Amino acid sequence: ILTHSGYQVPFAERIERAVPGLFVVAVGIIVAGQQVEEILDQETADLVAAGRGFLRHPNFALNAARELK
């Protein structure tokens, strides 16, 4: 599997469309607040797990909030 930013998001979207009512979490090198916002705005997934973003930057949520302000 070739990895890139958001590489597993399409899988989350397929599950989201195939199984209505199931809460789906998007994962896969999600490292920017804008990326999280796009996933949620497009209803690609219900939740986003940004583990790598938090590992790199403990203030990931604060940085994302500032970025999206």
CSV table of C-alpha atoms in Angstrom, one decimal:
chain,number,residue,atom,x,y,z
A,1,ILE,CA,0.0,0.0,0.0
A,2,LEU,CA,1.4,3.4,-1.0
A,3,THR,CA,0.9,5.9,1.8
A,4,HIS,CA,0.2,9.6,1.5
A,5,SER,CA,-1.7,12.1,3.5
A,6,GLY,CA,-5.3,10.8,3.9
A,7,TYR,CA,-4.6,7.6,2.1
A,8,GLN,CA,-7.2,5.6,4.1
A,9,VAL,CA,-10.0,8.3,3.9
A,10,PRO,CA,-11.6,6.8,0.7
A,11,PHE,CA,-12.1,3.5,2.6
A,12,ALA,CA,-13.9,5.3,5.3
A,13,GLU,CA,-16.1,7.0,2.8
A,14,ARG,CA,-17.0,3.7,1.1
A,15,ILE,CA,-18.0,2.2,4.5
A,16,GLU,CA,-19.9,5.4,5.4
A,17,ARG,CA,-22.0,5.1,2.2
A,18,ALA,CA,-22.5,1.3,2.4
A,19,VAL,CA,-23.6,1.1,6.0
A,20,PRO,CA,-26.0,3.9,7.0
A,21,GLY,CA,-26.2,4.6,10.7
A,22,LEU,CA,-22.7,3.2,11.5
A,23,PHE,CA,-20.3,5.7,12.9
A,24,VAL,CA,-17.1,5.7,10.8
A,25,VAL,CA,-13.7,7.1,11.8
A,26,ALA,CA,-11.3,8.3,9.1
A,27,VAL,CA,-7.6,7.7,9.6
A,28,GLY,CA,-4.4,7.7,7.6
A,29,ILE,CA,-1.8,10.4,8.0
A,30,ILE,CA,-4.2,13.2,8.8
A,31,VAL,CA,-1.9,16.0,9.8
A,32,ALA,CA,-3.7,19.3,9.2
A,33,GLY,CA,-6.8,21.0,10.5
A,34,GLN,CA,-8.0,21.9,7.0
A,35,GLN,CA,-7.8,18.2,6.1
A,36,VAL,CA,-10.0,17.3,9.1
A,37,GLU,CA,-12.5,20.0,8.3
A,38,GLU,CA,-12.8,18.8,4.6
A,39,ILE,CA,-13.4,15.2,5.7
A,40,LEU,CA,-16.2,16.3,8.1
A,41,ASP,CA,-17.7,18.9,5.8
A,42,GLN,CA,-17.9,16.4,2.9
A,43,GLU,CA,-19.4,13.8,5.3
A,44,THR,CA,-16.8,11.4,4.3
A,45,ALA,CA,-16.7,10.1,7.9
A,46,ASP,CA,-18.3,10.9,11.2
A,47,LEU,CA,-15.1,11.3,13.2
A,48,VAL,CA,-11.4,11.8,12.4
A,49,ALA,CA,-8.5,10.2,14.2
A,50,ALA,CA,-5.3,12.4,13.9
A,51,GLY,CA,-2.8,10.4,15.9
A,52,ARG,CA,0.2,11.3,13.9
A,53,GLY,CA,-0.7,15.0,14.1
A,54,PHE,CA,-0.9,14.8,17.9
A,55,LEU,CA,2.3,12.8,18.1
A,56,ARG,CA,4.2,15.4,16.0
A,57,HIS,CA,2.5,18.4,17.7
A,58,PRO,CA,0.9,18.0,21.1
A,59,ASN,CA,-1.0,21.2,20.5
A,60,PHE,CA,-2.5,19.9,17.2
A,61,ALA,CA,-6.0,20.9,18.2
A,62,LEU,CA,-5.0,24.4,19.1
A,63,ASN,CA,-3.0,24.8,15.9
A,64,ALA,CA,-5.9,23.5,13.8
A,65,ALA,CA,-8.2,26.0,15.5
A,66,ARG,CA,-5.9,28.8,14.7
A,67,GLU,CA,-5.4,27.6,11.2
A,68,LEU,CA,-9.2,27.4,10.6
A,69,LYS,CA,-10.0,30.7,12.3
